[in-house]
PDB file of C-alpha atoms in Angstrom:
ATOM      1  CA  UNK A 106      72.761 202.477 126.979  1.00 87.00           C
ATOM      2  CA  UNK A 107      75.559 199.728 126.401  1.00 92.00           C
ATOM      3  CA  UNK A 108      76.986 197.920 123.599  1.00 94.00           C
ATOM      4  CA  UNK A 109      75.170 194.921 122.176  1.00 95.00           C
ATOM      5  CA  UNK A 110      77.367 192.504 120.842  1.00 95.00           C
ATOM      6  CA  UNK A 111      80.878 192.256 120.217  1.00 95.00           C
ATOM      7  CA  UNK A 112      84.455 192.339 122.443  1.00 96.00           C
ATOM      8  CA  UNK A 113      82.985 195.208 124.391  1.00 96.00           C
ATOM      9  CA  UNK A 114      79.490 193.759 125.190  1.00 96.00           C
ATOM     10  CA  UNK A 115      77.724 194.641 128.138  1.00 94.00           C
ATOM     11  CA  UNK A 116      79.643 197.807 128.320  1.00 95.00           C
ATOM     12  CA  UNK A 117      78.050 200.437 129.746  1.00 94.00           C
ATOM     13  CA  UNK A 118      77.834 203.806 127.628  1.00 95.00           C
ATOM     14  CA  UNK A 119      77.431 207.373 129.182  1.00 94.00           C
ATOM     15  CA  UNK A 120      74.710 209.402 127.626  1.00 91.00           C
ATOM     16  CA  UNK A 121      74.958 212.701 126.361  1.00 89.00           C
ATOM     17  CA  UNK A 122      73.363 215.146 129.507  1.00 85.00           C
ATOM     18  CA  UNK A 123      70.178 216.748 128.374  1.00 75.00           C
ATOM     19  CA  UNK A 124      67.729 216.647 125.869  1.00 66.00           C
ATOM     20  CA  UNK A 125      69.386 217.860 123.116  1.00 61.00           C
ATOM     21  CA  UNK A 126      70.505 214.533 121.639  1.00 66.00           C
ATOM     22  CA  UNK A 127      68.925 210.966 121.583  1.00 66.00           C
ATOM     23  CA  UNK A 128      70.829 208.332 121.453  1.00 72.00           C
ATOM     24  CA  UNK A 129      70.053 205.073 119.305  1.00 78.00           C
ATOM     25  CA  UNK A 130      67.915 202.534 121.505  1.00 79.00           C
ATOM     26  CA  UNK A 131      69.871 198.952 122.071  1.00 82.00           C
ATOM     27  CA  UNK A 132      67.162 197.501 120.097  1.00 87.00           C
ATOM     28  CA  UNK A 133      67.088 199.301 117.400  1.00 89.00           C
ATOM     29  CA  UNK A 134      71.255 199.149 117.534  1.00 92.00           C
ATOM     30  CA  UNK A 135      70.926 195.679 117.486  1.00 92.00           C
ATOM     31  CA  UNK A 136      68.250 195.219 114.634  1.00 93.00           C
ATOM     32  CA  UNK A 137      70.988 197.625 113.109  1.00 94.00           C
ATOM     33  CA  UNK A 138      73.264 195.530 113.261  1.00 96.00           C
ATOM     34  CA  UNK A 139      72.519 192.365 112.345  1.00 94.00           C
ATOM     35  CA  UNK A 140      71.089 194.084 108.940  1.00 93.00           C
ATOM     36  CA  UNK A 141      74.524 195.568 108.071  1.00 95.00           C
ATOM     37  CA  UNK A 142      77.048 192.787 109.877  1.00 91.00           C
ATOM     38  CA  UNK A 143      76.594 191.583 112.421  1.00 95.00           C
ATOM     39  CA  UNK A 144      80.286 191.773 112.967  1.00 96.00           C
ATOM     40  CA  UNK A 145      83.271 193.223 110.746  1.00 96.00           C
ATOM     41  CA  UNK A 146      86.818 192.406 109.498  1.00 95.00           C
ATOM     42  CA  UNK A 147      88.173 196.038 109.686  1.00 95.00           C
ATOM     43  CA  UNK A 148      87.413 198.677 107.738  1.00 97.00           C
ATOM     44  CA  UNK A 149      86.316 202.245 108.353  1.00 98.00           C
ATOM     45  CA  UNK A 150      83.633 203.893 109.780  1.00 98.00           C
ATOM     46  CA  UNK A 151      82.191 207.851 109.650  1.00 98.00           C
ATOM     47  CA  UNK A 152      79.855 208.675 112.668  1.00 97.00           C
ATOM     48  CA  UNK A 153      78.738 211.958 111.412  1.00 95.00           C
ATOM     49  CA  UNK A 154      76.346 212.827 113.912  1.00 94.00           C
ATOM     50  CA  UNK A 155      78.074 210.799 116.985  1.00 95.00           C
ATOM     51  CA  UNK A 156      75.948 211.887 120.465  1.00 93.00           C
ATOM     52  CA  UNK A 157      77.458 209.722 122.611  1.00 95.00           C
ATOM     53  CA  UNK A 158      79.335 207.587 119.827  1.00 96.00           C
ATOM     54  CA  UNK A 159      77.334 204.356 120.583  1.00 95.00           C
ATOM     55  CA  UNK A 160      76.959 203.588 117.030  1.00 96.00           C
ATOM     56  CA  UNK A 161      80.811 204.159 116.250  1.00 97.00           C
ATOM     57  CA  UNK A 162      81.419 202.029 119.227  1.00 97.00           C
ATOM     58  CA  UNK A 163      79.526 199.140 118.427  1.00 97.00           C
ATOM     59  CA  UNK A 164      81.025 199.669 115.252  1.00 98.00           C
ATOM     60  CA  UNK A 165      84.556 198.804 116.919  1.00 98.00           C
ATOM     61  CA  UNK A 166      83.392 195.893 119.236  1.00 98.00           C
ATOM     62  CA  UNK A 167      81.979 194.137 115.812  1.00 97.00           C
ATOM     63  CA  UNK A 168      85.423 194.643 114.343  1.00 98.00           C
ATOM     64  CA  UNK A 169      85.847 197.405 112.761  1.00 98.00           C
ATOM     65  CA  UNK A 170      89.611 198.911 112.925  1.00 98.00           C
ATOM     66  CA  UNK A 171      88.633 202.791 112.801  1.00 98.00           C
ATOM     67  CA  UNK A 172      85.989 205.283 113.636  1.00 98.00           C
ATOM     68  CA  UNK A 173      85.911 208.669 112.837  1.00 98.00           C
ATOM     69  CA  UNK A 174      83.229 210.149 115.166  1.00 98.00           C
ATOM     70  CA  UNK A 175      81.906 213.962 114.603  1.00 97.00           C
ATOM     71  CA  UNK A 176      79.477 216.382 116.277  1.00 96.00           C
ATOM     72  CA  UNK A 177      78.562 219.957 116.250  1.00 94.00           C
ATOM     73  CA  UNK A 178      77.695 219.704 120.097  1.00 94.00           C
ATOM     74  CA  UNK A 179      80.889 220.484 122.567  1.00 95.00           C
ATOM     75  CA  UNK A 180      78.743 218.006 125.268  1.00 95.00           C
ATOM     76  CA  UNK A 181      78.613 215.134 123.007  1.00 95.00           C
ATOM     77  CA  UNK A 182      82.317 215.112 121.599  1.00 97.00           C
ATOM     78  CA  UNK A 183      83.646 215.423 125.626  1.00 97.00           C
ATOM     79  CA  UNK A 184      81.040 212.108 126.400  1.00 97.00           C
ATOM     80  CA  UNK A 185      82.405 210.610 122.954  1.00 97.00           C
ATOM     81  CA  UNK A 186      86.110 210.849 124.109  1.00 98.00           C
ATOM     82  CA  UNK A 187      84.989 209.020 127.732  1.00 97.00           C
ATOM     83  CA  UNK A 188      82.883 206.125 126.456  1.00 97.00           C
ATOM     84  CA  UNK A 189      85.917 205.860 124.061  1.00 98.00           C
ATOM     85  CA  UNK A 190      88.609 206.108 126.828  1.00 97.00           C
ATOM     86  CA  UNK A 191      86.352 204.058 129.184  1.00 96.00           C
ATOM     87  CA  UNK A 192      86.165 201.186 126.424  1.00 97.00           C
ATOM     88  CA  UNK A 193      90.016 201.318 125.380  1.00 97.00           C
ATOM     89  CA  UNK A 194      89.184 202.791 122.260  1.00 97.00           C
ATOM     90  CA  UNK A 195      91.694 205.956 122.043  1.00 97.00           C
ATOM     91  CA  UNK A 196      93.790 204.140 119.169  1.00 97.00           C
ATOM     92  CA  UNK A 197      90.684 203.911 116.817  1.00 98.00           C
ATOM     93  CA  UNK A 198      88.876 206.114 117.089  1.00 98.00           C
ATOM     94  CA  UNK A 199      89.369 210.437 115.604  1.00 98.00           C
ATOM     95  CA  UNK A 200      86.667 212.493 117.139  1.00 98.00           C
ATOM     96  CA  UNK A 201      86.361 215.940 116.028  1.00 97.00           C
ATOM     97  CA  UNK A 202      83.780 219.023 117.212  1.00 97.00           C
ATOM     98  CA  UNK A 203      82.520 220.027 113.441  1.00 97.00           C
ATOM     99  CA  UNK A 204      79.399 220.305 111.622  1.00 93.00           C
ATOM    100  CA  UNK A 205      78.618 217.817 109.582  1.00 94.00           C
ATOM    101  CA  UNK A 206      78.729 219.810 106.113  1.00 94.00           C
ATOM    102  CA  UNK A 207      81.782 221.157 106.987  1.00 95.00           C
ATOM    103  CA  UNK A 208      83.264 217.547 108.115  1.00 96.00           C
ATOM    104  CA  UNK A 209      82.587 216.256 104.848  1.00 96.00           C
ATOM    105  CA  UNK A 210      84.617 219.026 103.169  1.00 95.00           C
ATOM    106  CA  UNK A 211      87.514 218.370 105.514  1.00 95.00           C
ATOM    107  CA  UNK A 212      87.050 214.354 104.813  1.00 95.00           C
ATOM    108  CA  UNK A 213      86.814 215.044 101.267  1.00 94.00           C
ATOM    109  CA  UNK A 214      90.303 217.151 100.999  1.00 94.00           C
ATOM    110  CA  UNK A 215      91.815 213.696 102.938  1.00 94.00           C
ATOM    111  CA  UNK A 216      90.564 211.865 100.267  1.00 92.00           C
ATOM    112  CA  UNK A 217      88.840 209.630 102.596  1.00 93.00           C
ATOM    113  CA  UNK A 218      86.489 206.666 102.013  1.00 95.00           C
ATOM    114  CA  UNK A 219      84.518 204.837 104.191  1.00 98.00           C
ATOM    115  CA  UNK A 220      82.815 201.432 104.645  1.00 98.00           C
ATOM    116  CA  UNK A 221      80.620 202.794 106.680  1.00 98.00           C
ATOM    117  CA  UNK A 222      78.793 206.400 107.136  1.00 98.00           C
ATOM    118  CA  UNK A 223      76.206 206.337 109.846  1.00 97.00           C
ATOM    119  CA  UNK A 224      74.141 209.463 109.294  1.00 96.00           C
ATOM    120  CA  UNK A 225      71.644 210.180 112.650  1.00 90.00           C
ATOM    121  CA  UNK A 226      70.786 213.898 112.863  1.00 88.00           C
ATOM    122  CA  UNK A 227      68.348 215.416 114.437  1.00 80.00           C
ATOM    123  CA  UNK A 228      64.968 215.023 113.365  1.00 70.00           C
ATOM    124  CA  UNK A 229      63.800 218.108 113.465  1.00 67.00           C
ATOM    125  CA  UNK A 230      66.651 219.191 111.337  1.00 64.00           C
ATOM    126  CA  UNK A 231      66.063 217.077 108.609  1.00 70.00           C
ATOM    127  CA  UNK A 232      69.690 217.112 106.321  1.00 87.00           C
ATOM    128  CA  UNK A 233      69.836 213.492 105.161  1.00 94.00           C
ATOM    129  CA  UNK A 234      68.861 214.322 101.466  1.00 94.00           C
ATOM    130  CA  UNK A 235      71.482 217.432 101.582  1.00 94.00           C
ATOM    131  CA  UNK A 236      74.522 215.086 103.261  1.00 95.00           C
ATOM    132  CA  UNK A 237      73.440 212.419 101.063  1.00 96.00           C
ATOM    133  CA  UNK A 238      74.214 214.380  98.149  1.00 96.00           C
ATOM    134  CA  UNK A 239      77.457 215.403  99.465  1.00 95.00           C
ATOM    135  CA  UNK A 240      78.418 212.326 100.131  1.00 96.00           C
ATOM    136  CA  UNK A 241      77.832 210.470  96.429  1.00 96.00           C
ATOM    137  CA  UNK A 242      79.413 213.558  95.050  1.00 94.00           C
ATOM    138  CA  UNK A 243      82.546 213.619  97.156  1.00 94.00           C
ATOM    139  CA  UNK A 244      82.437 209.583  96.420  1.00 95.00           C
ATOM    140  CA  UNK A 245      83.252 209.129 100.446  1.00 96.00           C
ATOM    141  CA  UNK A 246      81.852 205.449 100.440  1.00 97.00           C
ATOM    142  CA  UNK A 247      83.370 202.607  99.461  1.00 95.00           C
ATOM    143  CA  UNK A 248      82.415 200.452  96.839  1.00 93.00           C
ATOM    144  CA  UNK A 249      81.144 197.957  98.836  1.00 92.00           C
ATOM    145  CA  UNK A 250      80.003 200.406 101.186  1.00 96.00           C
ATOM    146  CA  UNK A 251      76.887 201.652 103.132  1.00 97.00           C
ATOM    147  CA  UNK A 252      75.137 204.211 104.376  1.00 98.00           C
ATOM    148  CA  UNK A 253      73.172 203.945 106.971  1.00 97.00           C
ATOM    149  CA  UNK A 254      70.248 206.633 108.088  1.00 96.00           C
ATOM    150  CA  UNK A 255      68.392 206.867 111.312  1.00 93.00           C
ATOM    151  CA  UNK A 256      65.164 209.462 110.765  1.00 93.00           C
ATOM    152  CA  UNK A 257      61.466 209.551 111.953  1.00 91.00           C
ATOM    153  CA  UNK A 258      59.718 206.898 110.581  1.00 92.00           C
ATOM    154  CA  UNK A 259      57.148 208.902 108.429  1.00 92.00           C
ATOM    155  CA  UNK A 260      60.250 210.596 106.826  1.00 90.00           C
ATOM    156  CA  UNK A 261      60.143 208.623 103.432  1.00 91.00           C
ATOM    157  CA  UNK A 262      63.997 209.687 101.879  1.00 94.00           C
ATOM    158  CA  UNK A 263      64.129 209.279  97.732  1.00 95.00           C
ATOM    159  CA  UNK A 264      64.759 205.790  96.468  1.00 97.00           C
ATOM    160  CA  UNK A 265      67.861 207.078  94.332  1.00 96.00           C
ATOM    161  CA  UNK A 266      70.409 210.071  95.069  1.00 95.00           C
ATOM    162  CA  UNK A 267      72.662 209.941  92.116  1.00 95.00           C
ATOM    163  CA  UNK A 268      74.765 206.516  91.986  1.00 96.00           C
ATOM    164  CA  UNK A 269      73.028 205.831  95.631  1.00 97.00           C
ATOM    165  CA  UNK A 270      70.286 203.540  96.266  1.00 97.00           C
ATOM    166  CA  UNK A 271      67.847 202.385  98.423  1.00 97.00           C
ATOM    167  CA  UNK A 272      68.384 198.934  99.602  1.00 96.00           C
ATOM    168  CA  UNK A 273      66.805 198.802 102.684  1.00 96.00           C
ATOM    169  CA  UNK A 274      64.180 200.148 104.906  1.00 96.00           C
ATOM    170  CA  UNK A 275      62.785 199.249 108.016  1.00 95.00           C
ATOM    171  CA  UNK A 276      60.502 201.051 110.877  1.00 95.00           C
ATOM    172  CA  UNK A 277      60.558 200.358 114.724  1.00 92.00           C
ATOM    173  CA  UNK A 278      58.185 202.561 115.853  1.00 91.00           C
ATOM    174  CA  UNK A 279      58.799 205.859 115.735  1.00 91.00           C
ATOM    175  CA  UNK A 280      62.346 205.487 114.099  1.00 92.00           C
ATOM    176  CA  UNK A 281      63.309 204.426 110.475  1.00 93.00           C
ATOM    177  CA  UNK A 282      66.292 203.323 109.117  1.00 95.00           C
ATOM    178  CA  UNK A 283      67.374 203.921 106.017  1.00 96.00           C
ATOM    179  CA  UNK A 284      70.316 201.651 104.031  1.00 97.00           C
ATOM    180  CA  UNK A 285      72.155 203.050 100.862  1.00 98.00           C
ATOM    181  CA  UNK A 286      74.580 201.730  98.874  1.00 97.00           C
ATOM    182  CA  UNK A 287      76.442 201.971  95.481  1.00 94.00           C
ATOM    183  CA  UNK A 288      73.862 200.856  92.058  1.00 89.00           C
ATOM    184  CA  UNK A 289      76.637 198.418  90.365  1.00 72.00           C
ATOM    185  CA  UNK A 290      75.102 199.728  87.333  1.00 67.00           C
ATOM    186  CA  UNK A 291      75.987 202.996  87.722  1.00 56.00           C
ATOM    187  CA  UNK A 292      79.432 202.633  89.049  1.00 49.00           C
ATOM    188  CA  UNK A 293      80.834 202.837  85.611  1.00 49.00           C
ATOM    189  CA  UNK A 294      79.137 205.804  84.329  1.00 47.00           C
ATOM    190  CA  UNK A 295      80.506 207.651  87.002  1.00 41.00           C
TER     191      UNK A 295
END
């Protein structure tokens, strides 16, 4: 695992030790990508379920200024903090051990909102339609923003979720990703 493109490419990322998480293949990071960027001007960036944080950190080497990074898992938040510290990434980057409904409530109450909200949880555990909700009701994206899901490719998530729609979707094999953004139509009804 390493980061694609950016300041930091070619950097090599530590994986999270087991099988309990699986991180996002460089391909389908870089397909990723170059759908949502390729690179950035600032801005900031939720990495709900973070693993090893190589989608946050990619996020950073395309230009992002900040990352918030978040898992449940005590393994993957002490791998997050040394891919960050091994890339020079301590000044933007928060990491915090949560789960991801209750990170949202704590984001919420900082009245947080993000260009960015990468949303990979486990498959098994299918919570994307839940957090999605969450997320449009708490308004924790930008205007401009998007959200961007990594599931099992036969997972088919709802072409609306309140003001949220579909605007992308795209299968590499067994994974599917999943873009949402703001319906300019709806914004004012809000």
């Amino acid at each position: 695992m390493r980061v694609v493109s950016g300041d930091l490419k070619g950097r090599i990322l530590k994986a999270v030790p087991g099988t309990s998480t699986r991180p996002t293949t460089d391909k389908v990071k870089e397909s990723l990508f170059n759908m949502i960027g390729p690179y950035f001007t600032g801005g900031i960036a939720l990495d709900l379920f973070a693993g090893s944080g190589g989608l946050g950190i990619e996020a950073l080497s395309r230009g992002l200024e900040k990352v918030i990074f978040v898992d449940r898992e005590g393994k993957a938040i002490h791998i997050v903090n040394e891919n960050l510290k091994s890339c020079g990434l301590e000044n933007s980057a928060e990491v915090y051990r949560n789960d991801a409904v209750r990170a949202l409530k704590a984001i919420q109450k900082r009245n947080l909102t993000f260009n960015y909200i990468f949303l990979d949880p486990p498959y098994k555990k299918q919570q994307l339609v839940k957090l999605l909700e969450m997320i449009e009701k708490e308004k924790l994206i930008h205007e401009e923003g998007l959200i961007v899901c990594e599931h099992a490719s036969d997972i088919q998530l709802p072409e609306r979720i309140g003001v949220l729609k579909q605007s992308r979707n795209e299968k590499y094999g067994i994974i599917g990703i999943t873009l949402y953004k703001l319906d300019a139509q709806d914004e004012g009804e809000v």
